């Protein structure tokens, strides 16, 4: 129980909320996933679409999710049940709860790698290795079933411990001091990376779009990455909004969170790609990208071992503050809808996510069929890649489309506006918000999905 008299909670201040929201948004999505998908989809043109999605689609979806959450004070299922009782909308909420498990399963596995990398970097494992040996070290590490499952378990346990503490004591406190330090080390990495001999090729990759190489699938991946990075489409921002006080300004909070998140992703891109090209590595490596490129950079930096260890510690922390916001969605569902105690809800959500992550943990070489699950258009997908695609992309796109249609056409922008005005009496951008949430976002997302259905080979 807390001051609110329930198992729910409230952020202590606007700053606390922005940091918790940014803590959710900033994580593996920015530093691990963004460079990996940008690299696989050609770089600059992908990044342009990603940035456009943030401004034109994601911002209004984030404002919509926060308003829905604060208005109803509920998890996504409870929110749809409150605003559209007895309708089928609740299934979209349930999809969000399911997506929470889907994403946390692979998220915790990759976050577990950061724990392994803290130990490896601190003990100097990489310092005598060349670029090929660093790649081999990564492959050996992730294909070791004991390490993969052990670190996944450890990471999920840390996440659950924080979640037992609840919203303010648990989530908010952790986000407060650590994010600025992460930013500092990232800037340092960027400086080193862009000054390596041969870095220009990486800068060109990031800044000179090759539009003719952009495929329909690349566009979809960019839109999906924007939702993933901003924690949209599965109800995280609905749930976090439900802990937000009425006097806070939803619009400026959303702009802050989106800006910080985008800044970190772009810095991660600037840290990774110049170094990658300087070392003659391929941008399309996929899930291992940062774990292969970064140790190479640390080897070329003064006090690299120290900065490297610090970096993986902070990346692990950034991942925890995101993972708690993912597992919090099923937990809040159990607390609100099933009237469970926070403790029981966190146990069940966390253990469920751990079990769902076992095949992902074994899908990087430990178990052959999980590693080579299927080939789609010439690219190999293991279990982790598949979960990442299904839940980290398609589910979030569908969930976000649902939120836009729901706020724009069912709940109505008039209701959304009056919720937003509670903490922002002028809300000068009401018309713009209405246009984007009613027309632009739904039409753009549906148009893209229809285009892909009609042109299956746009996936090639
Ligand atoms: N935004 C988080 C990240 O970038 C991941 C996330 C996705 C969190 C969906 C919540 C919901 O790491």
Short mmCIF file of C-alpha atoms and ligand atoms in Angstrom, two decimals:
data_model
loop_
_atom_site.label_atom_id
_atom_site.label_comp_id
_atom_site.label_asym_id
_atom_site.label_seq_id
_atom_site.Cartn_x
_atom_site.Cartn_y
_atom_site.Cartn_z
CA UNK A 1 0.00 0.00 0.00
CA UNK A 2 1.12 3.58 -0.48
CA UNK A 3 -0.07 7.13 0.17
CA UNK A 4 -2.68 6.66 -2.51
CA UNK A 5 -4.35 4.01 -0.43
CA UNK A 6 -3.98 1.39 -3.13
CA UNK A 7 -1.40 -0.79 -4.80
CA UNK A 8 -1.11 1.88 -7.49
CA UNK A 9 1.13 4.92 -7.14
CA UNK A 10 1.92 8.39 -8.41
CA UNK A 11 5.08 10.01 -9.74
CA UNK A 12 6.50 12.54 -7.27
CA UNK A 13 6.98 15.38 -9.75
CA UNK A 14 7.02 16.30 -13.42
CA UNK A 15 10.78 15.86 -13.46
CA UNK A 16 10.36 12.46 -11.86
CA UNK A 17 7.88 11.47 -14.52
CA UNK A 18 9.98 12.72 -17.43
CA UNK A 19 12.95 10.81 -16.10
CA UNK A 20 10.94 7.66 -15.55
CA UNK A 21 9.34 8.05 -19.00
CA UNK A 22 12.74 8.70 -20.55
CA UNK A 23 14.07 5.79 -18.50
CA UNK A 24 11.48 3.58 -20.15
CA UNK A 25 12.10 4.98 -23.62
CA UNK A 26 15.90 5.00 -23.45
CA UNK A 27 17.33 1.52 -23.34
CA UNK A 28 18.49 -1.30 -25.54
CA UNK A 29 16.16 0.09 -28.19
CA UNK A 30 18.42 3.09 -28.70
CA UNK A 31 21.85 1.60 -28.23
CA UNK A 32 21.45 -2.04 -29.30
CA UNK A 33 18.41 -2.22 -31.61
CA UNK A 34 18.64 1.11 -33.45
CA UNK A 35 22.16 0.60 -34.87
CA UNK A 36 21.37 -3.05 -35.67
CA UNK A 37 18.21 -2.34 -37.72
CA UNK A 38 19.62 0.85 -39.24
CA UNK A 39 22.64 -1.17 -40.36
CA UNK A 40 20.48 -3.88 -41.89
CA UNK A 41 18.34 -1.37 -43.75
CA UNK A 42 20.90 0.82 -45.40
CA UNK A 43 21.56 3.63 -42.90
CA UNK A 44 20.67 7.21 -43.75
CA UNK A 45 17.38 6.67 -45.62
CA UNK A 46 16.17 4.38 -42.83
CA UNK A 47 17.13 7.03 -40.26
CA UNK A 48 15.24 9.72 -42.18
CA UNK A 49 12.05 7.63 -42.10
CA UNK A 50 12.64 6.87 -38.42
CA UNK A 51 12.94 10.59 -37.59
CA UNK A 52 9.90 11.47 -39.68
CA UNK A 53 7.86 8.77 -37.89
CA UNK A 54 8.76 10.22 -34.51
CA UNK A 55 7.62 13.72 -35.40
CA UNK A 56 4.62 12.87 -37.59
CA UNK A 57 3.19 9.79 -35.89
CA UNK A 58 4.78 8.85 -32.58
CA UNK A 59 4.44 12.17 -30.77
CA UNK A 60 0.68 12.24 -31.13
CA UNK A 61 0.40 8.56 -30.23
CA UNK A 62 2.45 9.21 -27.09
CA UNK A 63 0.23 12.14 -26.10
CA UNK A 64 -2.80 9.93 -26.75
CA UNK A 65 -1.47 7.05 -24.64
CA UNK A 66 -0.55 9.32 -21.72
CA UNK A 67 -4.00 10.97 -21.81
CA UNK A 68 -5.79 7.61 -21.89
CA UNK A 69 -3.77 6.35 -18.95
CA UNK A 70 -4.13 9.45 -16.82
CA UNK A 71 -7.84 9.77 -17.55
CA UNK A 72 -8.72 6.22 -16.58
CA UNK A 73 -5.91 5.51 -14.08
CA UNK A 74 -5.72 2.03 -15.55
CA UNK A 75 -3.62 -0.52 -17.35
CA UNK A 76 -4.43 -0.93 -21.09
CA UNK A 77 -7.12 -3.59 -20.63
CA UNK A 78 -8.81 -1.66 -17.83
CA UNK A 79 -8.54 1.52 -19.87
CA UNK A 80 -10.39 0.04 -22.87
CA UNK A 81 -12.94 -1.59 -20.55
CA UNK A 82 -13.60 1.74 -18.85
CA UNK A 83 -13.93 3.86 -21.98
CA UNK A 84 -15.61 1.28 -24.21
CA UNK A 85 -17.30 -1.18 -21.85
CA UNK A 86 -18.40 -4.50 -23.29
CA UNK A 87 -16.69 -3.86 -26.63
CA UNK A 88 -13.97 -5.77 -28.44
CA UNK A 89 -11.46 -2.95 -27.82
CA UNK A 90 -10.27 -4.79 -24.72
CA UNK A 91 -8.54 -7.34 -26.99
CA UNK A 92 -6.16 -4.59 -28.06
CA UNK A 93 -5.36 -4.10 -24.40
CA UNK A 94 -4.79 -7.82 -24.03
CA UNK A 95 -2.51 -7.76 -27.06
CA UNK A 96 -0.49 -5.15 -25.15
CA UNK A 97 -0.22 -7.41 -22.10
CA UNK A 98 0.86 -10.31 -24.31
CA UNK A 99 3.36 -8.06 -26.12
CA UNK A 100 4.80 -7.16 -22.72
CA UNK A 101 5.78 -10.81 -22.32
CA UNK A 102 6.85 -11.13 -25.94
CA UNK A 103 9.25 -8.19 -25.73
CA UNK A 104 10.55 -8.86 -22.24
CA UNK A 105 11.47 -12.40 -23.24
CA UNK A 106 14.19 -11.33 -25.67
CA UNK A 107 14.89 -7.99 -24.00
CA UNK A 108 16.04 -9.69 -20.82
CA UNK A 109 18.31 -12.02 -22.79
CA UNK A 110 20.15 -9.17 -24.50
CA UNK A 111 20.21 -7.20 -21.25
CA UNK A 112 21.82 -10.28 -19.70
CA UNK A 113 24.63 -9.99 -22.26
CA UNK A 114 25.44 -6.54 -20.83
CA UNK A 115 26.04 -8.21 -17.45
CA UNK A 116 28.44 -10.67 -19.06
CA UNK A 117 30.17 -7.80 -20.85
CA UNK A 118 30.62 -5.88 -17.60
CA UNK A 119 32.63 -8.81 -16.25
CA UNK A 120 34.54 -9.38 -19.48
CA UNK A 121 35.47 -5.74 -19.95
CA UNK A 122 36.39 -5.19 -16.31
CA UNK A 123 38.68 -8.22 -16.30
CA UNK A 124 40.36 -7.17 -19.54
CA UNK A 125 39.23 -10.13 -21.65
CA UNK A 126 39.01 -7.97 -24.79
CA UNK A 127 42.10 -5.85 -24.31
CA UNK A 128 44.49 -8.24 -26.06
CA UNK A 129 42.09 -9.37 -28.81
CA UNK A 130 41.94 -8.15 -32.40
CA UNK A 131 38.71 -7.46 -34.24
CA UNK A 132 38.17 -11.06 -35.46
CA UNK A 133 38.87 -12.50 -32.04
CA UNK A 134 36.39 -10.06 -30.47
CA UNK A 135 33.72 -11.31 -32.88
CA UNK A 136 34.57 -14.91 -31.97
CA UNK A 137 34.47 -14.08 -28.25
CA UNK A 138 30.92 -12.70 -28.69
CA UNK A 139 29.77 -15.79 -30.59
CA UNK A 140 31.26 -18.14 -28.00
CA UNK A 141 29.65 -16.20 -25.19
CA UNK A 142 26.10 -16.08 -26.55
CA UNK A 143 26.12 -19.68 -27.68
CA UNK A 144 27.02 -20.92 -24.20
CA UNK A 145 23.66 -22.05 -22.77
CA UNK A 146 24.67 -21.73 -19.13
CA UNK A 147 25.85 -18.14 -19.55
CA UNK A 148 22.90 -17.15 -21.74
CA UNK A 149 20.28 -18.52 -19.36
CA UNK A 150 22.16 -17.55 -16.20
CA UNK A 151 22.53 -13.89 -17.17
CA UNK A 152 18.93 -13.78 -18.46
CA UNK A 153 17.76 -15.12 -15.07
CA UNK A 154 19.95 -12.66 -13.17
CA UNK A 155 18.64 -9.73 -15.17
CA UNK A 156 15.01 -10.71 -14.73
CA UNK A 157 15.60 -11.12 -10.98
CA UNK A 158 17.01 -7.58 -10.71
CA UNK A 159 14.02 -6.24 -12.63
CA UNK A 160 11.55 -8.03 -10.37
CA UNK A 161 13.31 -6.76 -7.23
CA UNK A 162 12.87 -3.18 -8.41
CA UNK A 163 9.25 -3.79 -9.38
CA UNK A 164 8.40 -5.16 -5.94
CA UNK A 165 9.27 -1.67 -4.66
CA UNK A 166 6.51 -0.16 -6.79
CA UNK A 167 6.36 2.89 -8.91
CA UNK A 168 7.97 5.71 -7.04
CA UNK A 169 10.48 4.06 -4.78
CA UNK A 170 11.34 1.49 -7.39
CA UNK A 171 11.12 2.89 -10.87
CA UNK A 172 11.61 6.60 -10.42
CA UNK A 173 14.59 6.59 -8.11
CA UNK A 174 16.68 4.50 -10.48
CA UNK A 175 16.07 6.66 -13.49
CA UNK A 176 17.13 9.89 -11.87
CA UNK A 177 20.90 10.14 -11.73
CA UNK A 178 22.10 7.47 -14.08
CA UNK A 179 20.79 8.63 -17.45
CA UNK A 180 22.95 11.80 -17.53
CA UNK A 181 26.10 9.73 -16.91
CA UNK A 182 25.20 7.42 -19.79
CA UNK A 183 24.90 10.46 -22.03
CA UNK A 184 28.38 11.59 -20.97
CA UNK A 185 30.10 8.31 -21.85
CA UNK A 186 28.22 8.12 -25.11
CA UNK A 187 29.52 11.54 -26.16
CA UNK A 188 33.03 10.36 -25.38
CA UNK A 189 32.54 7.29 -27.58
CA UNK A 190 31.26 9.44 -30.42
CA UNK A 191 34.35 11.63 -30.26
CA UNK A 192 36.65 8.63 -30.42
CA UNK A 193 34.68 6.89 -33.12
CA UNK A 194 34.51 9.81 -35.55
CA UNK A 195 38.23 10.51 -35.16
CA UNK A 196 39.32 6.98 -36.10
CA UNK A 197 41.07 6.73 -39.48
CA UNK A 198 38.49 5.61 -42.03
CA UNK A 199 35.53 6.98 -40.08
CA UNK A 200 34.24 9.02 -43.06
CA UNK A 201 32.62 6.00 -44.63
CA UNK A 202 30.53 5.53 -41.51
CA UNK A 203 29.50 9.17 -41.48
CA UNK A 204 28.44 8.90 -45.11
CA UNK A 205 26.47 5.75 -44.28
CA UNK A 206 24.62 7.72 -41.60
CA UNK A 207 24.08 10.92 -43.53
CA UNK A 208 23.80 10.26 -47.27
CA UNK A 209 20.52 8.50 -47.97
CA UNK A 210 20.41 5.96 -50.77
CA UNK A 211 16.68 6.11 -51.39
CA UNK A 212 16.68 3.51 -54.13
CA UNK A 213 17.92 0.89 -51.64
CA UNK A 214 15.08 1.51 -49.19
CA UNK A 215 12.50 -1.29 -49.32
CA UNK A 216 8.94 -1.47 -48.04
CA UNK A 217 10.22 -3.72 -45.30
CA UNK A 218 12.84 -1.11 -44.41
CA UNK A 219 10.17 1.57 -44.05
CA UNK A 220 8.12 -0.73 -41.83
CA UNK A 221 11.21 -1.49 -39.74
CA UNK A 222 11.88 2.24 -39.32
CA UNK A 223 8.32 2.96 -38.19
CA UNK A 224 8.44 -0.06 -35.87
CA UNK A 225 11.77 1.07 -34.44
CA UNK A 226 10.30 4.51 -33.69
CA UNK A 227 7.43 2.93 -31.71
CA UNK A 228 9.76 0.48 -29.98
CA UNK A 229 12.21 3.17 -28.96
CA UNK A 230 9.50 5.42 -27.55
CA UNK A 231 7.82 2.53 -25.69
CA UNK A 232 4.59 2.95 -27.65
CA UNK A 233 1.96 0.52 -28.85
CA UNK A 234 1.80 -1.95 -25.97
CA UNK A 235 0.42 0.23 -23.22
CA UNK A 236 3.59 1.21 -21.36
CA UNK A 237 2.82 4.90 -21.75
CA UNK A 238 -0.84 4.24 -20.86
CA UNK A 239 0.30 2.55 -17.67
CA UNK A 240 2.93 5.21 -16.88
CA UNK A 241 0.37 7.93 -17.67
CA UNK A 242 -1.93 6.36 -15.10
CA UNK A 243 0.61 7.29 -12.41
CA UNK A 244 0.85 10.90 -13.62
CA UNK A 245 -0.69 13.74 -11.59
CA UNK A 246 -3.41 15.89 -13.19
CA UNK A 247 -1.43 19.10 -12.90
CA UNK A 248 1.37 17.87 -15.15
CA UNK A 249 1.68 18.91 -18.78
CA UNK A 250 1.35 15.85 -21.00
CA UNK A 251 2.41 17.58 -24.20
CA UNK A 252 5.67 19.05 -22.97
CA UNK A 253 6.50 15.81 -21.13
CA UNK A 254 6.01 13.85 -24.35
CA UNK A 255 8.19 16.25 -26.31
CA UNK A 256 10.93 15.97 -23.70
CA UNK A 257 10.86 12.19 -23.63
CA UNK A 258 10.85 11.90 -27.41
CA UNK A 259 13.71 14.40 -27.80
CA UNK A 260 15.96 12.76 -25.22
CA UNK A 261 15.27 9.35 -26.67
CA UNK A 262 16.06 10.44 -30.22
CA UNK A 263 19.22 12.22 -29.11
CA UNK A 264 20.55 9.03 -27.48
CA UNK A 265 19.72 6.89 -30.52
CA UNK A 266 21.48 9.28 -32.90
CA UNK A 267 24.52 9.43 -30.62
CA UNK A 268 24.60 5.63 -30.53
CA UNK A 269 24.56 5.62 -34.34
CA UNK A 270 27.41 8.15 -34.40
CA UNK A 271 29.39 6.05 -31.95
CA UNK A 272 28.92 2.76 -33.78
CA UNK A 273 29.03 3.31 -37.56
CA UNK A 274 32.21 5.36 -38.02
CA UNK A 275 34.08 2.80 -35.88
CA UNK A 276 32.44 -0.10 -37.69
CA UNK A 277 33.56 1.12 -41.12
CA UNK A 278 36.98 2.05 -39.76
CA UNK A 279 37.38 -1.60 -38.75
CA UNK A 280 36.02 -3.00 -42.01
CA UNK A 281 33.11 -4.76 -40.33
CA UNK A 282 29.74 -5.30 -42.03
CA UNK A 283 26.82 -3.05 -40.94
CA UNK A 284 24.39 -5.94 -41.41
CA UNK A 285 25.70 -8.17 -38.56
CA UNK A 286 22.42 -7.84 -36.64
CA UNK A 287 21.93 -8.60 -32.95
CA UNK A 288 25.65 -8.79 -32.12
CA UNK A 289 26.52 -5.42 -33.65
CA UNK A 290 27.28 -3.27 -30.62
CA UNK A 291 28.75 -6.16 -28.67
CA UNK A 292 31.31 -6.60 -31.42
CA UNK A 293 32.01 -2.97 -32.35
CA UNK A 294 32.19 -1.40 -28.90
CA UNK A 295 35.00 -3.55 -27.40
CA UNK A 296 37.03 -2.61 -30.48
CA UNK A 297 36.54 1.08 -29.72
CA UNK A 298 37.36 0.66 -26.04
CA UNK A 299 40.63 -0.98 -27.06
CA UNK A 300 41.56 2.22 -28.86
CA UNK A 301 40.68 4.63 -26.06
CA UNK A 302 42.77 5.97 -23.20
CA UNK A 303 41.47 4.20 -20.06
CA UNK A 304 39.26 2.17 -22.38
CA UNK A 305 38.86 -0.66 -19.91
CA UNK A 306 37.46 1.72 -17.32
CA UNK A 307 35.15 3.54 -19.72
CA UNK A 308 34.10 0.26 -21.28
CA UNK A 309 33.14 -1.24 -17.95
CA UNK A 310 31.28 1.95 -17.03
CA UNK A 311 29.49 1.91 -20.35
CA UNK A 312 28.17 -1.63 -19.96
CA UNK A 313 27.12 -0.92 -16.38
CA UNK A 314 25.11 2.07 -17.59
CA UNK A 315 23.70 0.21 -20.57
CA UNK A 316 22.55 -2.47 -18.15
CA UNK A 317 20.90 0.19 -16.01
CA UNK A 318 19.26 1.82 -19.04
CA UNK A 319 17.96 -1.64 -19.93
CA UNK A 320 16.57 -2.22 -16.43
CA UNK A 321 14.64 1.05 -16.41
CA UNK A 322 13.09 -0.03 -19.71
CA UNK A 323 12.46 -3.64 -18.82
CA UNK A 324 10.61 -2.64 -15.65
CA UNK A 325 8.26 -0.57 -17.81
CA UNK A 326 7.64 -3.59 -20.03
CA UNK A 327 6.98 -6.07 -17.22
CA UNK A 328 4.93 -3.41 -15.40
CA UNK A 329 2.22 -3.69 -18.09
CA UNK A 330 1.20 -7.31 -17.33
CA UNK A 331 1.78 -6.58 -13.62
CA UNK A 332 -0.56 -3.56 -13.65
CA UNK A 333 -3.12 -5.67 -15.50
CA UNK A 334 -3.09 -8.30 -12.74
CA UNK A 335 -3.19 -5.64 -10.00
CA UNK A 336 -6.09 -3.68 -11.52
CA UNK A 337 -8.17 -6.31 -13.25
CA UNK A 338 -7.53 -9.38 -11.13
CA UNK A 339 -7.10 -7.48 -7.83
CA UNK A 340 -3.83 -9.28 -7.12
CA UNK A 341 -1.26 -7.87 -4.72
CA UNK A 342 1.71 -6.15 -6.37
CA UNK A 343 3.90 -8.93 -5.07
CA UNK A 344 1.96 -11.75 -6.69
CA UNK A 345 1.50 -9.76 -9.91
CA UNK A 346 5.24 -9.12 -10.23
CA UNK A 347 6.08 -12.76 -9.47
CA UNK A 348 3.77 -14.09 -12.15
CA UNK A 349 4.69 -11.46 -14.77
CA UNK A 350 8.41 -11.83 -14.17
CA UNK A 351 8.54 -15.61 -14.10
CA UNK A 352 6.29 -15.70 -17.19
CA UNK A 353 8.72 -13.41 -19.01
CA UNK A 354 11.67 -15.50 -17.86
CA UNK A 355 10.16 -18.71 -19.21
CA UNK A 356 9.17 -17.03 -22.47
CA UNK A 357 12.81 -15.93 -22.80
CA UNK A 358 14.35 -19.38 -22.50
CA UNK A 359 14.09 -20.27 -26.20
CA UNK A 360 15.40 -16.80 -27.10
CA UNK A 361 18.38 -17.33 -24.80
CA UNK A 362 19.17 -20.59 -26.57
CA UNK A 363 18.71 -19.19 -30.06
CA UNK A 364 22.17 -17.72 -30.64
CA UNK A 365 24.03 -20.89 -31.32
CA UNK A 366 23.25 -23.00 -28.26
CA UNK A 367 20.42 -24.94 -29.88
CA UNK A 368 20.66 -25.31 -33.61
CA UNK A 369 16.99 -25.37 -34.64
CA UNK A 370 16.19 -22.32 -32.47
CA UNK A 371 19.15 -20.54 -34.06
CA UNK A 372 18.03 -21.31 -37.62
CA UNK A 373 14.28 -21.21 -37.20
CA UNK A 374 13.45 -19.88 -40.65
CA UNK A 375 14.71 -17.94 -43.60
CA UNK A 376 12.66 -14.98 -44.79
CA UNK A 377 13.83 -13.44 -48.06
CA UNK A 378 17.31 -14.79 -47.70
CA UNK A 379 17.82 -13.60 -44.13
CA UNK A 380 18.12 -16.11 -41.32
CA UNK A 381 15.81 -15.71 -38.33
CA UNK A 382 16.44 -17.36 -34.99
CA UNK A 383 13.87 -17.41 -32.20
CA UNK A 384 15.13 -14.11 -30.76
CA UNK A 385 14.96 -12.38 -34.14
CA UNK A 386 11.47 -13.69 -34.70
CA UNK A 387 10.15 -12.46 -31.32
CA UNK A 388 11.85 -9.14 -31.99
CA UNK A 389 10.07 -8.89 -35.34
CA UNK A 390 6.63 -10.10 -34.24
CA UNK A 391 6.37 -8.33 -30.89
CA UNK A 392 8.94 -5.56 -31.23
CA UNK A 393 7.61 -4.45 -34.60
CA UNK A 394 4.23 -5.75 -35.82
CA UNK A 395 2.49 -5.84 -32.44
CA UNK A 396 3.59 -2.31 -31.57
CA UNK A 397 2.51 -0.96 -34.96
CA UNK A 398 -0.93 -2.56 -34.59
CA UNK A 399 -1.27 -1.39 -30.98
CA UNK A 400 -0.33 2.17 -31.94
CA UNK A 401 -2.75 2.18 -34.86
CA UNK A 402 -5.42 1.01 -32.41
CA UNK A 403 -4.66 3.85 -29.99
CA UNK A 404 -4.82 6.45 -32.76
CA UNK A 405 -8.16 5.17 -34.06
CA UNK A 406 -9.55 4.81 -30.55
CA UNK A 407 -8.64 8.33 -29.46
CA UNK A 408 -9.42 9.91 -32.81
CA UNK A 409 -12.74 8.23 -33.51
CA UNK A 410 -14.12 6.38 -30.49
CA UNK A 411 -13.20 8.21 -27.30
CA UNK A 412 -12.90 11.39 -29.34
CA UNK A 413 -10.39 14.20 -29.45
CA UNK A 414 -12.73 16.44 -27.40
CA UNK A 415 -12.30 14.08 -24.44
CA UNK A 416 -8.57 13.77 -25.03
CA UNK A 417 -8.26 17.56 -25.23
CA UNK A 418 -10.03 18.12 -21.93
CA UNK A 419 -7.76 15.56 -20.25
CA UNK A 420 -4.70 17.28 -21.70
CA UNK A 421 -6.00 20.72 -20.63
CA UNK A 422 -6.04 19.61 -16.98
CA UNK A 423 -2.33 20.32 -16.82
CA UNK A 424 -2.00 22.53 -19.89
CA UNK A 425 -4.96 24.96 -19.99
CA UNK A 426 -4.04 26.57 -23.33
CA UNK A 427 -3.11 23.44 -25.28
CA UNK A 428 -2.44 25.54 -28.35
CA UNK A 429 -1.66 22.51 -30.51
CA UNK A 430 -5.12 20.91 -30.07
CA UNK A 431 -5.97 21.25 -33.78
CA UNK A 432 -2.64 19.86 -34.94
CA UNK A 433 -2.95 16.97 -32.49
CA UNK A 434 -6.47 16.27 -33.77
CA UNK A 435 -5.28 16.19 -37.37
CA UNK A 436 -2.40 13.83 -36.66
CA UNK A 437 -4.24 11.42 -34.39
CA UNK A 438 -7.48 11.27 -36.45
CA UNK A 439 -6.12 11.36 -39.97
CA UNK A 440 -2.41 11.32 -40.50
CA UNK A 441 -1.34 8.53 -38.12
CA UNK A 442 -4.11 6.04 -38.98
CA UNK A 443 -3.91 6.68 -42.72
CA UNK A 444 -0.13 6.51 -42.85
CA UNK A 445 0.08 3.28 -40.85
CA UNK A 446 -2.83 1.58 -42.64
CA UNK A 447 -1.50 2.75 -46.00
CA UNK A 448 1.88 1.20 -45.26
CA UNK A 449 0.35 -2.10 -44.15
CA UNK A 450 -1.90 -2.27 -47.23
CA UNK A 451 1.01 -1.43 -49.51
CA UNK A 452 2.97 -4.33 -48.05
CA UNK A 453 0.04 -6.72 -48.37
CA UNK A 454 -0.42 -5.79 -52.01
CA UNK A 455 3.28 -5.92 -52.78
CA UNK A 456 4.65 -8.93 -50.96
CA UNK A 457 7.87 -8.56 -52.88
CA UNK A 458 8.31 -5.10 -51.40
CA UNK A 459 9.74 -7.19 -48.57
CA UNK A 460 12.67 -8.30 -50.66
N1 LIG B 1 11.74 1.77 -25.40
C1 LIG B 1 12.51 0.71 -24.83
C2 LIG B 1 13.92 0.78 -25.38
O1 LIG B 1 14.15 1.53 -26.30
C3 LIG B 1 11.89 -0.63 -25.04
C4 LIG B 1 10.42 -0.69 -24.78
C5 LIG B 1 9.54 -1.10 -25.77
C6 LIG B 1 9.91 -0.34 -23.53
C7 LIG B 1 8.18 -1.14 -25.56
C8 LIG B 1 8.54 -0.40 -23.30
C9 LIG B 1 7.68 -0.78 -24.32
O2 LIG B 1 14.79 0.10 -24.96
#
